[in-house]
PDB file of C-alpha atoms and ligand atoms in Angstrom:
ATOM      1  CA  MET R   1     -24.883 -78.741  18.445  1.00  0.00           C
ATOM      2  CA  ARG R   2     -22.938 -80.109  15.484  1.00  0.00           C
ATOM      3  CA  LYS R   3     -24.333 -83.194  13.802  1.00  0.00           C
ATOM      4  CA  ALA R   4     -22.476 -86.470  14.073  1.00  0.00           C
ATOM      5  CA  MET R   5     -20.961 -88.161  11.038  1.00  0.00           C
ATOM      6  CA  ILE R   6     -20.174 -91.805  10.442  1.00  0.00           C
ATOM      7  CA  ALA R   7     -18.285 -92.199   7.174  1.00  0.00           C
ATOM      8  CA  GLY R   8     -17.201 -95.553   5.778  1.00  0.00           C
ATOM      9  CA  ASN R   9     -14.060 -95.928   3.688  1.00  0.00           C
ATOM     10  CA  TRP R  10     -14.328 -99.242   1.849  1.00  0.00           C
ATOM     11  CA  LYS R  11     -10.798 -98.885   0.425  1.00  0.00           C
ATOM     12  CA  MET R  12      -9.990-101.456  -2.297  1.00  0.00           C
ATOM     13  CA  ASN R  13     -12.561-103.985  -1.120  1.00  0.00           C
ATOM     14  CA  THR R  14     -15.692-105.622  -2.569  1.00  0.00           C
ATOM     15  CA  THR R  15     -16.798-106.287  -6.134  1.00  0.00           C
ATOM     16  CA  VAL R  16     -19.449-104.041  -7.669  1.00  0.00           C
ATOM     17  CA  ALA R  17     -22.114-106.651  -6.844  1.00  0.00           C
ATOM     18  CA  GLU R  18     -20.922-107.038  -3.242  1.00  0.00           C
ATOM     19  CA  GLY R  19     -20.707-103.283  -2.799  1.00  0.00           C
ATOM     20  CA  SER R  20     -24.160-102.804  -4.167  1.00  0.00           C
ATOM     21  CA  ASP R  21     -25.535-105.463  -1.767  1.00  0.00           C
ATOM     22  CA  LEU R  22     -23.778-103.773   1.147  1.00  0.00           C
ATOM     23  CA  ALA R  23     -25.217-100.399   0.144  1.00  0.00           C
ATOM     24  CA  ILE R  24     -28.729-101.872  -0.205  1.00  0.00           C
ATOM     25  CA  ASN R  25     -28.486-103.420   3.265  1.00  0.00           C
ATOM     26  CA  LEU R  26     -27.245-100.160   4.775  1.00  0.00           C
ATOM     27  CA  SER R  27     -29.877 -98.156   3.025  1.00  0.00           C
ATOM     28  CA  GLY R  28     -32.557-100.479   4.418  1.00  0.00           C
ATOM     29  CA  PHE R  29     -31.280 -99.575   7.870  1.00  0.00           C
ATOM     30  CA  VAL R  30     -30.863 -95.851   7.237  1.00  0.00           C
ATOM     31  CA  SER R  31     -34.251 -95.309   5.611  1.00  0.00           C
ATOM     32  CA  SER R  32     -35.507 -91.732   5.368  1.00  0.00           C
ATOM     33  CA  SER R  33     -37.937 -92.264   8.196  1.00  0.00           C
ATOM     34  CA  GLY R  34     -36.359 -89.600  10.354  1.00  0.00           C
ATOM     35  CA  LYS R  35     -34.560 -92.214  12.463  1.00  0.00           C
ATOM     36  CA  PHE R  36     -31.135 -90.615  12.106  1.00  0.00           C
ATOM     37  CA  THR R  37     -31.786 -86.920  12.126  1.00  0.00           C
ATOM     38  CA  LYS R  38     -28.597 -86.039  14.002  1.00  0.00           C
ATOM     39  CA  THR R  39     -26.138 -88.263  12.194  1.00  0.00           C
ATOM     40  CA  LEU R  40     -24.807 -87.882   8.665  1.00  0.00           C
ATOM     41  CA  VAL R  41     -24.003 -91.235   7.085  1.00  0.00           C
ATOM     42  CA  VAL R  42     -21.492 -91.436   4.244  1.00  0.00           C
ATOM     43  CA  ILE R  43     -20.098 -94.414   2.352  1.00  0.00           C
ATOM     44  CA  CYS R  44     -17.024 -94.207   0.132  1.00  0.00           C
ATOM     45  CA  PRO R  45     -16.766 -97.193  -2.208  1.00  0.00           C
ATOM     46  CA  PRO R  46     -14.156 -97.672  -4.951  1.00  0.00           C
ATOM     47  CA  PHE R  47     -14.603 -95.546  -8.092  1.00  0.00           C
ATOM     48  CA  THR R  48     -15.882 -98.534 -10.104  1.00  0.00           C
ATOM     49  CA  HIS R  49     -18.849 -98.922  -7.732  1.00  0.00           C
ATOM     50  CA  LEU R  50     -19.991 -95.330  -7.476  1.00  0.00           C
ATOM     51  CA  SER R  51     -22.810 -95.322 -10.045  1.00  0.00           C
ATOM     52  CA  GLU R  52     -24.293 -98.582  -8.753  1.00  0.00           C
ATOM     53  CA  VAL R  53     -23.953 -97.611  -5.115  1.00  0.00           C
ATOM     54  CA  VAL R  54     -25.532 -94.218  -5.727  1.00  0.00           C
ATOM     55  CA  LYS R  55     -28.553 -96.046  -7.204  1.00  0.00           C
ATOM     56  CA  SER R  56     -28.608 -98.482  -4.289  1.00  0.00           C
ATOM     57  CA  VAL R  57     -28.955 -95.751  -1.679  1.00  0.00           C
ATOM     58  CA  VAL R  58     -31.635 -93.672  -3.411  1.00  0.00           C
ATOM     59  CA  GLY R  59     -34.423 -92.944  -0.948  1.00  0.00           C
ATOM     60  CA  SER R  60     -32.214 -93.331   2.114  1.00  0.00           C
ATOM     61  CA  ASP R  61     -30.272 -90.561   3.788  1.00  0.00           C
ATOM     62  CA  ILE R  62     -26.933 -92.140   2.963  1.00  0.00           C
ATOM     63  CA  ALA R  63     -24.558 -89.893   1.055  1.00  0.00           C
ATOM     64  CA  VAL R  64     -21.863 -91.321  -1.189  1.00  0.00           C
ATOM     65  CA  GLY R  65     -18.257 -90.214  -1.459  1.00  0.00           C
ATOM     66  CA  ALA R  66     -15.202 -91.092  -3.518  1.00  0.00           C
ATOM     67  CA  GLN R  67     -11.903 -92.130  -1.950  1.00  0.00           C
ATOM     68  CA  ASN R  68      -9.680 -89.889  -4.019  1.00  0.00           C
ATOM     69  CA  VAL R  69      -9.618 -87.268  -6.770  1.00  0.00           C
ATOM     70  CA  TRP R  70      -6.902 -85.878  -9.014  1.00  0.00           C
ATOM     71  CA  SER R  71      -5.656 -82.323  -8.583  1.00  0.00           C
ATOM     72  CA  GLU R  72      -6.027 -81.108 -12.177  1.00  0.00           C
ATOM     73  CA  GLU R  73      -9.166 -80.113 -14.044  1.00  0.00           C
ATOM     74  CA  LYS R  74      -8.724 -82.486 -17.034  1.00  0.00           C
ATOM     75  CA  GLY R  75      -6.211 -83.755 -19.548  1.00  0.00           C
ATOM     76  CA  ALA R  76      -3.505 -86.353 -20.026  1.00  0.00           C
ATOM     77  CA  TYR R  77      -3.576 -88.028 -16.607  1.00  0.00           C
ATOM     78  CA  THR R  78      -4.139 -91.656 -17.516  1.00  0.00           C
ATOM     79  CA  GLY R  79      -6.048 -93.554 -14.879  1.00  0.00           C
ATOM     80  CA  GLU R  80      -7.027 -90.519 -12.851  1.00  0.00           C
ATOM     81  CA  ILE R  81     -10.494 -89.179 -12.007  1.00  0.00           C
ATOM     82  CA  SER R  82     -11.274 -85.461 -11.943  1.00  0.00           C
ATOM     83  CA  ALA R  83     -13.418 -83.504  -9.534  1.00  0.00           C
ATOM     84  CA  LYS R  84     -15.699 -82.569 -12.403  1.00  0.00           C
ATOM     85  CA  MET R  85     -16.298 -86.272 -13.135  1.00  0.00           C
ATOM     86  CA  LEU R  86     -17.267 -86.845  -9.514  1.00  0.00           C
ATOM     87  CA  ALA R  87     -19.403 -83.746  -9.127  1.00  0.00           C
ATOM     88  CA  GLY R  88     -23.066 -84.543  -9.574  1.00  0.00           C
ATOM     89  CA  LEU R  89     -22.379 -88.218  -8.889  1.00  0.00           C
ATOM     90  CA  VAL R  90     -21.169 -88.035  -5.295  1.00  0.00           C
ATOM     91  CA  LYS R  91     -21.262 -85.490  -2.513  1.00  0.00           C
ATOM     92  CA  TYR R  92     -18.022 -86.209  -0.632  1.00  0.00           C
ATOM     93  CA  VAL R  93     -14.432 -87.075  -1.456  1.00  0.00           C
ATOM     94  CA  ILE R  94     -11.734 -88.348   0.898  1.00  0.00           C
ATOM     95  CA  ILE R  95      -8.501 -86.438   0.355  1.00  0.00           C
ATOM     96  CA  GLY R  96      -5.034 -87.141   1.775  1.00  0.00           C
ATOM     97  CA  HIS R  97      -5.789 -90.503   3.364  1.00  0.00           C
ATOM     98  CA  SER R  98      -2.586 -91.801   4.952  1.00  0.00           C
ATOM     99  CA  GLU R  99      -2.537 -94.735   2.532  1.00  0.00           C
ATOM    100  CA  ARG R 100      -2.410 -92.234  -0.348  1.00  0.00           C
ATOM    101  CA  ARG R 101       0.378 -90.335   1.408  1.00  0.00           C
ATOM    102  CA  GLN R 102       2.275 -93.540   2.266  1.00  0.00           C
ATOM    103  CA  TYR R 103       1.914 -95.606  -0.930  1.00  0.00           C
ATOM    104  CA  PHE R 104       1.397 -92.912  -3.562  1.00  0.00           C
ATOM    105  CA  GLY R 105       3.655 -90.176  -2.219  1.00  0.00           C
ATOM    106  CA  GLU R 106       0.947 -87.564  -1.693  1.00  0.00           C
ATOM    107  CA  THR R 107       2.370 -84.438  -0.105  1.00  0.00           C
ATOM    108  CA  ASN R 108       0.666 -81.745   1.945  1.00  0.00           C
ATOM    109  CA  GLU R 109       0.840 -79.460  -1.106  1.00  0.00           C
ATOM    110  CA  LEU R 110      -0.905 -82.032  -3.310  1.00  0.00           C
ATOM    111  CA  VAL R 111      -3.570 -82.473  -0.644  1.00  0.00           C
ATOM    112  CA  ASN R 112      -4.079 -78.701  -0.725  1.00  0.00           C
ATOM    113  CA  LYS R 113      -4.478 -78.700  -4.520  1.00  0.00           C
ATOM    114  CA  LYS R 114      -6.891 -81.622  -4.447  1.00  0.00           C
ATOM    115  CA  THR R 115      -8.934 -79.927  -1.730  1.00  0.00           C
ATOM    116  CA  THR R 116      -9.072 -76.715  -3.763  1.00  0.00           C
ATOM    117  CA  ILE R 117     -10.268 -78.413  -6.935  1.00  0.00           C
ATOM    118  CA  ALA R 118     -12.761 -80.594  -5.084  1.00  0.00           C
ATOM    119  CA  MET R 119     -14.326 -77.545  -3.434  1.00  0.00           C
ATOM    120  CA  ALA R 120     -14.316 -75.572  -6.683  1.00  0.00           C
ATOM    121  CA  ASN R 121     -16.415 -78.356  -8.171  1.00  0.00           C
ATOM    122  CA  GLY R 122     -18.869 -78.433  -5.282  1.00  0.00           C
ATOM    123  CA  LEU R 123     -17.556 -81.595  -3.644  1.00  0.00           C
ATOM    124  CA  LEU R 124     -17.254 -81.799   0.108  1.00  0.00           C
ATOM    125  CA  PRO R 125     -13.723 -82.916   1.003  1.00  0.00           C
ATOM    126  CA  ILE R 126     -12.988 -85.147   3.975  1.00  0.00           C
ATOM    127  CA  VAL R 127      -9.374 -84.084   4.530  1.00  0.00           C
ATOM    128  CA  CYS R 128      -7.295 -86.636   6.436  1.00  0.00           C
ATOM    129  CA  VAL R 129      -4.338 -85.830   8.659  1.00  0.00           C
ATOM    130  CA  GLY R 130      -2.408 -87.970  11.104  1.00  0.00           C
ATOM    131  CA  GLU R 131       1.023 -88.932  12.323  1.00  0.00           C
ATOM    132  CA  LEU R 132       3.141 -92.058  11.935  1.00  0.00           C
ATOM    133  CA  LEU R 133       4.131 -93.928  15.081  1.00  0.00           C
ATOM    134  CA  ASP R 134       7.670 -92.529  15.159  1.00  0.00           C
ATOM    135  CA  VAL R 135       6.311 -88.972  15.070  1.00  0.00           C
ATOM    136  CA  ARG R 136       3.995 -89.734  17.991  1.00  0.00           C
ATOM    137  CA  GLN R 137       6.802 -91.339  19.922  1.00  0.00           C
ATOM    138  CA  GLY R 138       9.086 -88.398  19.143  1.00  0.00           C
ATOM    139  CA  GLY R 139       6.608 -86.175  20.982  1.00  0.00           C
ATOM    140  CA  ASP R 140       6.155 -83.423  18.378  1.00  0.00           C
ATOM    141  CA  TYR R 141       3.017 -84.939  16.865  1.00  0.00           C
ATOM    142  CA  LEU R 142       0.741 -81.943  17.413  1.00  0.00           C
ATOM    143  CA  ASN R 143       2.957 -79.645  15.355  1.00  0.00           C
ATOM    144  CA  PHE R 144       3.238 -82.304  12.656  1.00  0.00           C
ATOM    145  CA  ILE R 145      -0.538 -82.798  12.390  1.00  0.00           C
ATOM    146  CA  LEU R 146      -1.345 -79.092  12.615  1.00  0.00           C
ATOM    147  CA  ASN R 147       1.123 -78.399   9.829  1.00  0.00           C
ATOM    148  CA  GLN R 148      -0.563 -81.015   7.619  1.00  0.00           C
ATOM    149  CA  ALA R 149      -3.929 -79.388   8.288  1.00  0.00           C
ATOM    150  CA  ARG R 150      -2.638 -75.833   7.903  1.00  0.00           C
ATOM    151  CA  VAL R 151      -1.186 -76.567   4.477  1.00  0.00           C
ATOM    152  CA  ALA R 152      -4.344 -78.428   3.355  1.00  0.00           C
ATOM    153  CA  LEU R 153      -6.624 -75.594   4.486  1.00  0.00           C
ATOM    154  CA  THR R 154      -4.574 -72.637   3.290  1.00  0.00           C
ATOM    155  CA  GLY R 155      -6.518 -70.614   0.739  1.00  0.00           C
ATOM    156  CA  GLN R 156      -9.706 -72.670   1.075  1.00  0.00           C
ATOM    157  CA  ALA R 157     -13.010 -70.825   1.417  1.00  0.00           C
ATOM    158  CA  ILE R 158     -14.386 -72.954   4.182  1.00  0.00           C
ATOM    159  CA  ASN R 159     -17.652 -71.998   5.842  1.00  0.00           C
ATOM    160  CA  GLY R 160     -18.102 -74.706   8.476  1.00  0.00           C
ATOM    161  CA  GLU R 161     -20.306 -76.855   6.271  1.00  0.00           C
ATOM    162  CA  ASN R 162     -18.267 -77.475   3.136  1.00  0.00           C
ATOM    163  CA  LEU R 163     -15.289 -79.414   4.493  1.00  0.00           C
ATOM    164  CA  VAL R 164     -14.739 -82.186   7.041  1.00  0.00           C
ATOM    165  CA  ILE R 165     -11.449 -83.000   8.746  1.00  0.00           C
ATOM    166  CA  ALA R 166     -10.508 -86.506   9.837  1.00  0.00           C
ATOM    167  CA  TYR R 167      -7.747 -87.118  12.343  1.00  0.00           C
ATOM    168  CA  GLU R 168      -6.369 -90.562  11.624  1.00  0.00           C
ATOM    169  CA  PRO R 169      -3.197 -91.570  13.458  1.00  0.00           C
ATOM    170  CA  VAL R 170      -1.444 -93.897  11.026  1.00  0.00           C
ATOM    171  CA  TRP R 171      -0.476 -96.288  13.820  1.00  0.00           C
ATOM    172  CA  ALA R 172      -4.163 -96.797  14.615  1.00  0.00           C
ATOM    173  CA  ILE R 173      -5.437 -97.504  11.097  1.00  0.00           C
ATOM    174  CA  GLY R 174      -6.330-101.137  10.537  1.00  0.00           C
ATOM    175  CA  THR R 175      -4.174-102.229  13.472  1.00  0.00           C
ATOM    176  CA  GLY R 176      -6.754-102.715  16.206  1.00  0.00           C
ATOM    177  CA  LEU R 177      -4.669-100.231  18.246  1.00  0.00           C
ATOM    178  CA  ALA R 178      -7.198 -97.423  18.444  1.00  0.00           C
ATOM    179  CA  ALA R 179      -6.105 -94.103  19.931  1.00  0.00           C
ATOM    180  CA  SER R 180      -7.593 -93.516  23.340  1.00  0.00           C
ATOM    181  CA  LYS R 181     -10.479 -91.073  23.481  1.00  0.00           C
ATOM    182  CA  GLU R 182      -8.176 -88.640  25.298  1.00  0.00           C
ATOM    183  CA  GLN R 183      -5.490 -88.899  22.612  1.00  0.00           C
ATOM    184  CA  ALA R 184      -8.069 -88.331  19.884  1.00  0.00           C
ATOM    185  CA  GLU R 185      -9.688 -85.432  21.748  1.00  0.00           C
ATOM    186  CA  GLU R 186      -6.340 -83.724  22.329  1.00  0.00           C
ATOM    187  CA  VAL R 187      -5.551 -83.643  18.617  1.00  0.00           C
ATOM    188  CA  ILE R 188      -9.080 -82.869  17.453  1.00  0.00           C
ATOM    189  CA  GLY R 189      -9.342 -80.021  19.964  1.00  0.00           C
ATOM    190  CA  ALA R 190      -6.062 -78.646  18.604  1.00  0.00           C
ATOM    191  CA  LEU R 191      -7.370 -78.968  15.036  1.00  0.00           C
ATOM    192  CA  ARG R 192     -10.488 -77.040  16.014  1.00  0.00           C
ATOM    193  CA  ASN R 193      -8.284 -74.315  17.514  1.00  0.00           C
ATOM    194  CA  LEU R 194      -6.371 -74.186  14.241  1.00  0.00           C
ATOM    195  CA  VAL R 195      -9.607 -73.757  12.261  1.00  0.00           C
ATOM    196  CA  ASN R 196     -10.543 -71.016  14.716  1.00  0.00           C
ATOM    197  CA  ALA R 197      -7.214 -69.249  14.201  1.00  0.00           C
ATOM    198  CA  MET R 198      -7.445 -69.538  10.404  1.00  0.00           C
ATOM    199  CA  PHE R 199     -11.166 -68.959   9.788  1.00  0.00           C
ATOM    200  CA  GLY R 200     -12.764 -67.707  13.014  1.00  0.00           C
ATOM    201  CA  ALA R 201     -14.753 -69.108  15.898  1.00  0.00           C
ATOM    202  CA  GLU R 202     -18.072 -69.498  14.128  1.00  0.00           C
ATOM    203  CA  ILE R 203     -16.594 -71.666  11.371  1.00  0.00           C
ATOM    204  CA  ALA R 204     -14.519 -73.654  13.861  1.00  0.00           C
ATOM    205  CA  ASP R 205     -17.621 -74.328  15.897  1.00  0.00           C
ATOM    206  CA  LYS R 206     -19.505 -75.650  12.879  1.00  0.00           C
ATOM    207  CA  THR R 207     -16.738 -77.731  11.266  1.00  0.00           C
ATOM    208  CA  LEU R 208     -17.077 -81.495  11.634  1.00  0.00           C
ATOM    209  CA  ILE R 209     -13.870 -83.176  12.798  1.00  0.00           C
ATOM    210  CA  LEU R 210     -13.782 -86.964  12.864  1.00  0.00           C
ATOM    211  CA  TYR R 211     -11.526 -89.535  14.449  1.00  0.00           C
ATOM    212  CA  GLY R 212     -10.419 -92.561  12.435  1.00  0.00           C
ATOM    213  CA  GLY R 213      -8.370 -95.589  13.411  1.00  0.00           C
ATOM    214  CA  SER R 214      -9.728 -98.992  14.455  1.00  0.00           C
ATOM    215  CA  THR R 215     -13.127 -97.667  15.455  1.00  0.00           C
ATOM    216  CA  THR R 216     -15.797-100.312  15.982  1.00  0.00           C
ATOM    217  CA  GLU R 217     -19.301-100.662  17.317  1.00  0.00           C
ATOM    218  CA  GLU R 218     -17.658-101.356  20.682  1.00  0.00           C
ATOM    219  CA  ASN R 219     -15.570 -98.200  21.069  1.00  0.00           C
ATOM    220  CA  ILE R 220     -17.474 -95.580  19.048  1.00  0.00           C
ATOM    221  CA  ALA R 221     -19.566 -94.380  22.000  1.00  0.00           C
ATOM    222  CA  GLU R 222     -16.387 -93.397  23.891  1.00  0.00           C
ATOM    223  CA  TYR R 223     -15.267 -91.084  21.095  1.00  0.00           C
ATOM    224  CA  MET R 224     -18.731 -89.668  20.556  1.00  0.00           C
ATOM    225  CA  ALA R 225     -18.827 -88.593  24.210  1.00  0.00           C
ATOM    226  CA  MET R 226     -15.841 -86.278  23.736  1.00  0.00           C
ATOM    227  CA  PRO R 227     -16.629 -82.591  23.162  1.00  0.00           C
ATOM    228  CA  ASP R 228     -14.649 -82.024  19.961  1.00  0.00           C
ATOM    229  CA  ILE R 229     -15.082 -85.409  18.266  1.00  0.00           C
ATOM    230  CA  ASP R 230     -17.960 -85.379  15.811  1.00  0.00           C
ATOM    231  CA  GLY R 231     -17.817 -88.918  14.540  1.00  0.00           C
ATOM    232  CA  ALA R 232     -15.619 -91.421  12.773  1.00  0.00           C
ATOM    233  CA  LEU R 233     -14.038 -92.269   9.465  1.00  0.00           C
ATOM    234  CA  VAL R 234     -14.338 -96.036   9.547  1.00  0.00           C
ATOM    235  CA  GLY R 235     -12.337 -98.549   7.533  1.00  0.00           C
ATOM    236  CA  GLY R 236     -12.702-102.259   8.336  1.00  0.00           C
ATOM    237  CA  ALA R 237     -15.940-102.006  10.301  1.00  0.00           C
ATOM    238  CA  SER R 238     -17.657-100.153   7.447  1.00  0.00           C
ATOM    239  CA  LEU R 239     -17.619-103.349   5.376  1.00  0.00           C
ATOM    240  CA  LYS R 240     -19.864-105.191   7.822  1.00  0.00           C
ATOM    241  CA  THR R 241     -23.489-104.112   7.830  1.00  0.00           C
ATOM    242  CA  GLU R 242     -24.048-105.122  11.426  1.00  0.00           C
ATOM    243  CA  LYS R 243     -21.010-103.304  12.782  1.00  0.00           C
ATOM    244  CA  PHE R 244     -21.495-100.165  10.709  1.00  0.00           C
ATOM    245  CA  THR R 245     -25.188 -99.842  11.503  1.00  0.00           C
ATOM    246  CA  LYS R 246     -24.462-100.231  15.226  1.00  0.00           C
ATOM    247  CA  MET R 247     -21.942 -97.401  14.923  1.00  0.00           C
ATOM    248  CA  ILE R 248     -24.521 -95.168  13.244  1.00  0.00           C
ATOM    249  CA  ALA R 249     -27.026 -95.943  15.992  1.00  0.00           C
ATOM    250  CA  GLU R 250     -24.445 -95.148  18.693  1.00  0.00           C
ATOM    251  CA  ALA R 251     -23.569 -91.836  17.047  1.00  0.00           C
ATOM    252  CA  GLU R 252     -27.233 -90.895  16.899  1.00  0.00           C
ATOM    253  CA  LYS R 253     -27.674 -91.860  20.551  1.00  0.00           C
ATOM    254  CA  SER R 254     -24.757 -89.642  21.540  1.00  0.00           C
ATOM    255  CA  ARG R 255     -26.363 -86.623  19.903  1.00  0.00           C
ATOM    256  CA  ALA R 256     -29.809 -87.326  21.352  1.00  0.00           C
ATOM    257  CA  ARG R 257     -28.531 -86.867  24.906  1.00  0.00           C
TER     258      ARG R 257
HETATM  259  C1  PEP W 301      -9.335 -95.740   7.555  1.00  0.00           C
HETATM  260  O1  PEP W 301      -8.849 -96.390   6.656  1.00  0.00           O
HETATM  261  O2  PEP W 301      -9.631 -94.557   7.331  1.00  0.00           O
HETATM  262  C2  PEP W 301      -9.532 -96.377   8.846  1.00  0.00           C
HETATM  263  C3  PEP W 301      -9.781 -95.602   9.866  1.00  0.00           C
HETATM  264  O3  PEP W 301      -9.426 -97.734   8.898  1.00  0.00           O
HETATM  265  P1  PEP W 301      -9.785 -98.688  10.160  1.00  0.00           P
HETATM  266  O4  PEP W 301     -11.102 -98.216  10.718  1.00  0.00           O
HETATM  267  O5  PEP W 301      -9.882-100.067   9.570  1.00  0.00           O
HETATM  268  O6  PEP W 301      -8.687 -98.537  11.139  1.00  0.00           O
END
């Protein structure tokens, strides 16, 4: 059985000191005592916090990720961060989050390039896909999402363990309007079929695919009970130790059954 994953996206929240405190509290909960053997825990703080947060989680099984990466190796890209800079510091990187697509004009092609360079530098991308409300209401959302994923994954040497996909319907992010477990399962099942068609059944079976969008400690168990949903990319609730730790515990419980 695939492991579960609970990944927190802190977005542009917390100071370095607050982030470090949050990481210390989480790491106290997720100590390496073998408590969470079936759940991978990831936190993705802002770039400015990464070094401190990495130190704060030493000795726990929490992995750290960045929220973004630039698509080029190096050079005159003022303000950007390369994959090489992140490699060795963090394990994961979120790529193609809908807020990057919406506010910074990231296209499917850019997401593909970022995924390629992240993987070439040994980072594990968490590639986000998801539809806006009008696309869902228009009815053709599966094609839209599968096209996003197809473009992102084209040419990538994925092996089932070196890339995570997150389905995040834009209308569910930060709105409190979470997708139902059936809606999430429909899309995530279709994404798994796409991975199967592109890379084969063995890789599709191993690839972690998360749901994201207003997940909380109260609804996480519903998603975790679905066959294709492997966990959650969590925004708001990842900033609260109590909520996030309850979500980790629920994910672990779901995999212990
Ligand atoms: C996110 O930003 O990836 C997210 C899922 O946010 P929230 O959990 O707050 O909806």
